[in-house]
Amino acid sequence: MPRLSYAAPTSVPDAIKLLAGAAGLAKVMSGGTDLLVQLRSGRTSPELIVDTKKIPGIVGIRETESGFVIGAATSGAEIGEHAGLCAAYPGIVEATNLIGSTQVQGRASLAGNLCNASPAADSVPAVIASRGVAIVVGPNGQRSVPVEQIVTAPGRTSLAKGEFILEFHLPKPKAHQSDAYLRFIPRTEMDIAVVGCGVSVTLDDNGVCIDARVVLGAVAPTQVVVEAGAKALIGSKLDEAALAALDAAARAACNPINDKRGTIDFRVKVAGVMARRTAAIAFERAGAR
Amino acid sequence: MSKIHVTTTVNGEPAEFLCEPQESMLDVLRDTLKLTGSKEGCGSGDCGACSITLDGRLVCSCLMLGVEAEGHSIGTIEGVARGDELHPIQRKFLEHAALQCGFCTPGLIVAVKALLEKNPNPTETEARFWIAGNLCRCTGYDKILRAIMDAAAELRGEVAA
Amino acid sequence: MNFVANKSDLKVVGTRPVRPDGMDKVTGKAQFGADLTLAGTLVGKIKRSPHAHARIVAIDTSKALAIPGVKSVITAADIPDIPSEEAFVGEGPTNFRDQSLNCIARDKVLYEGHAVAAVAATSSAIADAALAAIEVTYEVLPHVIDVEAAMAEDAPILFEGMITQGVDPKPTKASNIVKKVAFGHGDWQAGMAEADVVVEGKYDTAAVHQAYIEPHACIASVNPDGQTTIFASSQGQFMIRQYTAKILGMDIADIRVTPAEIGGGFGGKTIVYIEPLAVAMSRQAGRPVKIVMTRDEVFRASGPTSGGTIEVKIGAKKDGTITGAYAMVKLQAGAFPGSPVAPACMCAFAMYDLKNVMAEGYDVVSNRAKVAAYRAPGAPISTFAVESVMDELAIKLGMDPIDLRMKNAAKQGTKASYGPVFPVIGFEEVLEAAKAHPHWTAPLGPNQGRGVATGFWFNIGGESSASVFVNEDGSVSVVSGSPDIGGSRASMAMMAAEVLGIPYEKVRPIIGDTAQIGITGVTGGSRVTFATGMATTQAAERAVDELKKRAAMIWDISPDAVDWKDGEAVPAGANAGGFDPLPLAAIALKAAKTGGPINAEVSINAQGAGAAFGAHIADVEVDPETGFVKILRYTAVQDVGRAIHPSYVEGQIQGGATQGIGWALNEEYIYDKNGRMDNAGFLDYRVPVASDLPMIEAVLVEVPNPRHPFGVRGVGEVPIIPPMAAIGNAIKAATGMRLVSLPMSPPKVRAAFDAAKG
């Protein structure tokens, strides 16, 4: 029986040293809400767990000149309680707060949701839509990585051995910029997204969209940035034609599977529905600020 | 084969235990500390029967390692009543018959206590979403919601205790 | 005791006191199945088949046994190879050999998750290592999951010797069809010929699990002389004792089973899975062995109820009079015979007064976990189809659906479709209450619809035992043999207090272990408040008789001259003498001097259970783009006979309706192509969560059962029967679409919208 070790380093260098130095599989733990399930089911059998929560700054939210810094291991509950972030990025907050139950919210983090690398992760489309950047630290120093470049395939990330995410940076929102996230699940809570959609839009003073990002989750091996969806929105006030074009673009971007959570046909159709509904909320929010 | 020594606080009392790195807080509570009020219904964070508080924050003890308790404060169902006096939430659960088998009840009471500490005046919908992670298969939640709303009102001092 | 016809004569029955076991349950003190640990307890775990159907070629346990800390490893070779023996245990017919083979496979594994070996070790980690070290060689066989596929000519056969029973001529070839059943009277085909309108449809339902939150758990300890104690969570301590003794070839008297608090059962804890294995390992190891299933094991290896297909045909006159009704019900039994196809057929049309009716069904084995009882076993499945077709019939006739049901409602004197003639029943009263309820006429918005459906359950009596002990201070202890799954301790205490004429708080009820109280059947079939309540009532009456005798002795008058009133002995009349009343406590204080302790034990086989009916009204809103169905409002009307503790009666109805809502909308067993369950967890086996639901209004109609002293009928089963059709009918009203397949999950609803658009 390989024996599991646990370490809770109190500095970034110590954490990197532990992760880089592990002979076998080393897992980074923030909230642990995915990791513990995988440990118990035997889906992962690491030799080392590195609990990052004692690293200064990795838990907490800071508002800076250029925007927001969210510590990688900050829990969903803390994110939901941060008034500034709730006002600036309501879509990211609502997406994060959809991860699991209230109990899960007490622990689950953005970094964990991202690095678990599930196509259905709720927070990820929202963070990508708002151009979130992950600050990755590792043996070769620190690098800034757009969040859409972290997940490469289900269960796989672009992080190298010894690397982990320290924090996320979100730019200061522009005037008339806002975001939204919706997902479809069979119940009202406690399910994994069958389709998730994050939309960020920026409007001009007349309510015309001048910038947009549309990101789908759970409809392809990784989150999908729907370029054609953004194009459909830009230049519009979200009229019927723009909504129809967005719906078509979202459906065209899907490459889903049939599984216990939804069929290909259902996912594709609902992706269009979610894109329209999410965009409508984002427009309304952006217009209101 | 050496276990890790953990120093923590459980229900306001200092506590120490030894645990394996992979042991969940739930296993520590039940098997080592003999606090069997927290239940395992799923072991995957989907049922809420193992709900505890960690530094006042509601969590599933099955999704937390025992070693993570080091230096923190744990609250379990065993710490909800004050001595021989039930917490109003416990009393309202009884008065409203908000339990049938009683297996999900400890987790629910811990969850509801965390809710009312954060939001003393929840709407029924807010309360329903807060406890969505606490599965109850017996009651259909109706009487649980009535107990929560009544307990909240009493704790706000709106009705005589 | 005579039937109490007048509710106003009751002082305790009908009130809502706090349950006696409540404190333990809100403080975490209550001991459920996994909560007891004895000195030296070993961790027991079970190795399960990864294959849906395979022959066991060999099992090598030597490597597991060699691991330090492993104290016992067993396979079927360590358990007696018992012969086939039919019996009635728990809620229905059973076969001890099948139960033994279900606990641990002998030659073949018949479903993924079927136990093949078990280990007991000094730690969980060592037990896991031991499981991994057991080498099982399988010859994988073709498998079959679905019921109609299992009935096909070329289907893989589970049991080579299985010849279908109940068909003429007797088949010569083995199949997966265990038996055919048929219930009915008249000539249903002639009835169709008389009809102005005939509606028919084919429906299917998915296998669903009881999904009690507490996984199966037990601890067993065997002494070298064979005397065995078991502490386990179940719906019947005597059921565990009987199965364990049979499966292990032990004397029943050598086994003492203490009922743990039970964390939900709904029928699913009326058979054994782990207790015989824990006993067998404890015997080998000489130490207590505790087995606690994981949630994954609960889903894969303990019994859900059947899925199946149901074809229904109903013919009626223009005025709504049903002239003929027919149903064909095919149910999955899982890996061993025993689907609830008989009650499914018996309940299908029991709500109606029919001249020509027939319900036929097949019990079919396939490579799924063996089904177990689940709340009104079978009835929800057939009723989903029948009540959907009734809705179609109402639409076709242009009739109000409640009026159509009222037109055909079963009443006292109706020959039930399953045979007997109904005594006093309350179906018409239920329909009247539903129609009069404000819910029935409340306005609806766009994409919203309302549906109604009804349901029937027999309710049962059976063997129950209860003791009443009058303590020396006048307080009373009541012991019964029925595990308390939803507040029955309160009901027992209330009925005893009512008879004794003392306050509820003076009566403390406990559940006895198998050595403390007489044989009592399982907590199931909605029998406890009726049957165990009857035993408790009779025991309390005997105690009253004895108290009167003692008072007579103290007063030196004839016992016939003593009456019992409000907890006191009083002279029966002026001629009896001018004595002051003697309260129970005063008599109890003098018990030693008047003949010794005052106790009474009653064991009965309770007869006269009262059938019950329900009618549910559901409002839904359907999202046409996603197929999401939201339950807006829900009202469940039911004839409960008489509610002893109305809160727990309402709770049964609310909980049962909610399980039905889950069955209707999202719950299902999903299998992959290898016959492995793909959603064995609460994440993807989607039971209703709090935010899915509105308040569930329970409307109690009380048409007392004259065969029970307080009029009890039984409550728990009926409420799970109507929801699926009520919701399907509401979806039809909202969208015009008839959903014929459960669950009516969003992908299916959306697909129906797409199909309707063409």
mmCIF file of C-alpha atoms in Angstrom, chain A residues 13-165:
data_model
loop_
_atom_site.group_PDB
_atom_site.id
_atom_site.type_symbol
_atom_site.label_atom_id
_atom_site.label_comp_id
_atom_site.label_asym_id
_atom_site.label_seq_id
_atom_site.Cartn_x
_atom_site.Cartn_y
_atom_site.Cartn_z
ATOM 1 C CA PRO A 13 8.520 28.263 -2.203
ATOM 2 C CA ASP A 14 7.847 25.518 0.332
ATOM 3 C CA ALA A 15 4.760 24.432 -1.574
ATOM 4 C CA ILE A 16 6.646 24.376 -4.874
ATOM 5 C CA LYS A 17 9.486 22.412 -3.321
ATOM 6 C CA LEU A 18 7.072 19.815 -1.986
ATOM 7 C CA LEU A 19 5.163 19.483 -5.233
ATOM 8 C CA ALA A 20 8.222 19.443 -7.442
ATOM 9 C CA GLY A 21 10.088 17.073 -5.176
ATOM 10 C CA ALA A 22 7.409 14.405 -4.902
ATOM 11 C CA ALA A 23 8.490 11.123 -6.444
ATOM 12 C CA GLY A 24 4.965 9.984 -7.162
ATOM 13 C CA LEU A 25 1.666 11.716 -7.704
ATOM 14 C CA ALA A 26 1.259 14.923 -5.719
ATOM 15 C CA LYS A 27 -2.114 16.640 -5.500
ATOM 16 C CA VAL A 28 -2.754 20.257 -4.689
ATOM 17 C CA MET A 29 -5.636 20.718 -2.302
ATOM 18 C CA SER A 30 -7.565 23.898 -1.743
ATOM 19 C CA GLY A 31 -11.144 23.230 -0.638
ATOM 20 C CA GLY A 32 -10.794 19.510 -1.240
ATOM 21 C CA THR A 33 -14.410 19.028 -2.268
ATOM 22 C CA ASP A 34 -13.458 17.185 -5.444
ATOM 23 C CA LEU A 35 -10.213 15.683 -4.187
ATOM 24 C CA LEU A 36 -11.771 13.916 -1.198
ATOM 25 C CA VAL A 37 -14.450 12.339 -3.354
ATOM 26 C CA GLN A 38 -11.781 11.094 -5.744
ATOM 27 C CA LEU A 39 -9.588 9.797 -2.926
ATOM 28 C CA ARG A 40 -12.445 7.844 -1.448
ATOM 29 C CA SER A 41 -13.593 6.357 -4.716
ATOM 30 C CA GLY A 42 -10.030 5.378 -5.594
ATOM 31 C CA ARG A 43 -10.053 7.487 -8.755
ATOM 32 C CA THR A 44 -6.868 9.094 -7.532
ATOM 33 C CA SER A 45 -4.203 7.636 -5.249
ATOM 34 C CA PRO A 46 -1.654 10.357 -4.637
ATOM 35 C CA GLU A 47 1.449 9.927 -2.569
ATOM 36 C CA LEU A 48 1.297 13.499 -1.342
ATOM 37 C CA ILE A 49 -1.407 16.042 -0.678
ATOM 38 C CA VAL A 50 -0.247 19.639 -0.492
ATOM 39 C CA ASP A 51 -2.826 21.751 1.303
ATOM 40 C CA THR A 52 -2.280 25.290 0.077
ATOM 41 C CA LYS A 53 -4.619 27.088 2.440
ATOM 42 C CA LYS A 54 -1.878 28.117 4.869
ATOM 43 C CA ILE A 55 0.014 30.037 2.168
ATOM 44 C CA PRO A 56 -0.406 33.764 2.884
ATOM 45 C CA GLY A 57 -2.735 35.462 0.418
ATOM 46 C CA ILE A 58 -4.107 32.317 -1.170
ATOM 47 C CA VAL A 59 -7.325 32.752 0.768
ATOM 48 C CA GLY A 60 -9.034 36.128 0.466
ATOM 49 C CA ILE A 61 -10.083 38.820 -1.994
ATOM 50 C CA ARG A 62 -8.261 42.101 -2.598
ATOM 51 C CA GLU A 63 -9.563 45.051 -4.567
ATOM 52 C CA THR A 64 -6.658 46.813 -6.323
ATOM 53 C CA GLU A 65 -6.176 49.732 -8.687
ATOM 54 C CA SER A 66 -6.419 47.412 -11.664
ATOM 55 C CA GLY A 67 -9.245 45.209 -10.477
ATOM 56 C CA PHE A 68 -9.656 42.225 -8.187
ATOM 57 C CA VAL A 69 -7.290 39.596 -6.900
ATOM 58 C CA ILE A 70 -9.026 36.447 -5.734
ATOM 59 C CA GLY A 71 -6.888 34.011 -3.788
ATOM 60 C CA ALA A 72 -6.932 30.629 -5.482
ATOM 61 C CA ALA A 73 -8.233 28.789 -2.404
ATOM 62 C CA THR A 74 -10.853 31.356 -1.419
ATOM 63 C CA SER A 75 -14.112 29.574 -0.723
ATOM 64 C CA GLY A 76 -17.268 30.167 -2.708
ATOM 65 C CA ALA A 77 -18.967 31.386 0.449
ATOM 66 C CA GLU A 78 -16.348 34.122 0.927
ATOM 67 C CA ILE A 79 -16.632 35.108 -2.709
ATOM 68 C CA GLY A 80 -20.390 35.409 -2.308
ATOM 69 C CA GLU A 81 -19.958 37.615 0.730
ATOM 70 C CA HIS A 82 -17.604 40.112 -0.960
ATOM 71 C CA ALA A 83 -19.760 43.121 -1.772
ATOM 72 C CA GLY A 84 -17.297 44.681 -4.212
ATOM 73 C CA LEU A 85 -16.893 41.526 -6.236
ATOM 74 C CA CYS A 86 -20.644 40.865 -6.205
ATOM 75 C CA ALA A 87 -21.229 44.330 -7.659
ATOM 76 C CA ALA A 88 -18.444 44.138 -10.231
ATOM 77 C CA TYR A 89 -18.757 40.525 -11.372
ATOM 78 C CA PRO A 90 -22.200 39.211 -10.466
ATOM 79 C CA GLY A 91 -21.877 36.473 -13.081
ATOM 80 C CA ILE A 92 -18.659 35.086 -11.635
ATOM 81 C CA VAL A 93 -20.132 35.196 -8.152
ATOM 82 C CA GLU A 94 -23.366 33.473 -9.144
ATOM 83 C CA ALA A 95 -21.448 30.844 -11.077
ATOM 84 C CA THR A 96 -19.119 30.162 -8.173
ATOM 85 C CA ASN A 97 -22.034 30.011 -5.767
ATOM 86 C CA LEU A 98 -23.692 27.334 -7.896
ATOM 87 C CA ILE A 99 -20.902 24.851 -7.181
ATOM 88 C CA GLY A 100 -22.472 22.215 -4.945
ATOM 89 C CA SER A 101 -24.389 22.778 -1.748
ATOM 90 C CA THR A 102 -24.068 25.455 0.903
ATOM 91 C CA GLN A 103 -21.720 23.023 2.638
ATOM 92 C CA VAL A 104 -19.588 22.680 -0.479
ATOM 93 C CA GLN A 105 -19.592 26.463 -0.821
ATOM 94 C CA GLY A 106 -17.917 26.612 2.565
ATOM 95 C CA ARG A 107 -14.825 25.011 1.019
ATOM 96 C CA ALA A 108 -14.902 24.877 -2.782
ATOM 97 C CA SER A 109 -12.569 27.306 -4.549
ATOM 98 C CA LEU A 110 -12.052 28.752 -8.000
ATOM 99 C CA ALA A 111 -8.691 27.024 -8.360
ATOM 100 C CA GLY A 112 -10.135 23.677 -7.389
ATOM 101 C CA ASN A 113 -13.114 24.060 -9.705
ATOM 102 C CA LEU A 114 -10.743 24.968 -12.535
ATOM 103 C CA CYS A 115 -7.980 22.429 -11.950
ATOM 104 C CA ASN A 116 -10.380 19.540 -11.456
ATOM 105 C CA ALA A 117 -10.723 20.150 -15.192
ATOM 106 C CA SER A 118 -14.312 19.083 -15.564
ATOM 107 C CA PRO A 119 -16.021 20.401 -18.691
ATOM 108 C CA ALA A 120 -19.034 21.125 -16.478
ATOM 109 C CA ALA A 121 -17.287 23.290 -13.859
ATOM 110 C CA ASP A 122 -19.648 26.159 -13.112
ATOM 111 C CA SER A 123 -17.235 28.952 -12.308
ATOM 112 C CA VAL A 124 -14.982 28.441 -15.298
ATOM 113 C CA PRO A 125 -17.160 29.753 -18.168
ATOM 114 C CA ALA A 126 -17.938 32.833 -16.124
ATOM 115 C CA VAL A 127 -14.311 33.556 -15.284
ATOM 116 C CA ILE A 128 -13.271 33.031 -18.891
ATOM 117 C CA ALA A 129 -16.071 35.289 -20.117
ATOM 118 C CA SER A 130 -14.727 38.096 -17.966
ATOM 119 C CA ARG A 131 -11.161 37.482 -19.106
ATOM 120 C CA GLY A 132 -9.879 36.175 -15.828
ATOM 121 C CA VAL A 133 -6.184 35.444 -15.595
ATOM 122 C CA ALA A 134 -4.628 32.764 -13.408
ATOM 123 C CA ILE A 135 -1.331 33.510 -11.684
ATOM 124 C CA VAL A 136 0.589 30.263 -11.833
ATOM 125 C CA VAL A 137 3.615 29.696 -9.641
ATOM 126 C CA GLY A 138 6.133 26.905 -9.989
ATOM 127 C CA PRO A 139 9.765 25.883 -10.057
ATOM 128 C CA ASN A 140 10.385 28.194 -13.013
ATOM 129 C CA GLY A 141 8.817 31.228 -11.417
ATOM 130 C CA GLN A 142 5.521 32.902 -11.929
ATOM 131 C CA ARG A 143 3.430 33.234 -15.085
ATOM 132 C CA SER A 144 0.087 34.774 -15.992
ATOM 133 C CA VAL A 145 -2.200 32.450 -17.904
ATOM 134 C CA PRO A 146 -5.619 33.300 -19.365
ATOM 135 C CA VAL A 147 -8.013 30.936 -17.637
ATOM 136 C CA GLU A 148 -9.160 29.358 -20.912
ATOM 137 C CA GLN A 149 -5.626 28.041 -21.361
ATOM 138 C CA ILE A 150 -5.539 26.085 -18.108
ATOM 139 C CA VAL A 151 -7.795 23.135 -18.949
ATOM 140 C CA THR A 152 -6.625 21.092 -21.914
ATOM 141 C CA ALA A 153 -8.896 18.051 -21.720
ATOM 142 C CA PRO A 154 -11.235 16.446 -19.192
ATOM 143 C CA GLY A 155 -9.121 15.910 -16.079
ATOM 144 C CA ARG A 156 -6.034 17.528 -17.610
ATOM 145 C CA THR A 157 -4.474 20.961 -17.234
ATOM 146 C CA SER A 158 -1.548 22.824 -18.742
ATOM 147 C CA LEU A 159 0.122 23.135 -15.338
ATOM 148 C CA ALA A 160 3.564 21.546 -15.190
ATOM 149 C CA LYS A 161 4.854 19.437 -12.337
ATOM 150 C CA GLY A 162 5.387 21.598 -9.297
ATOM 151 C CA GLU A 163 3.069 24.345 -10.516
ATOM 152 C CA PHE A 164 -0.114 25.540 -8.887
ATOM 153 C CA ILE A 165 -2.408 28.539 -9.093
#
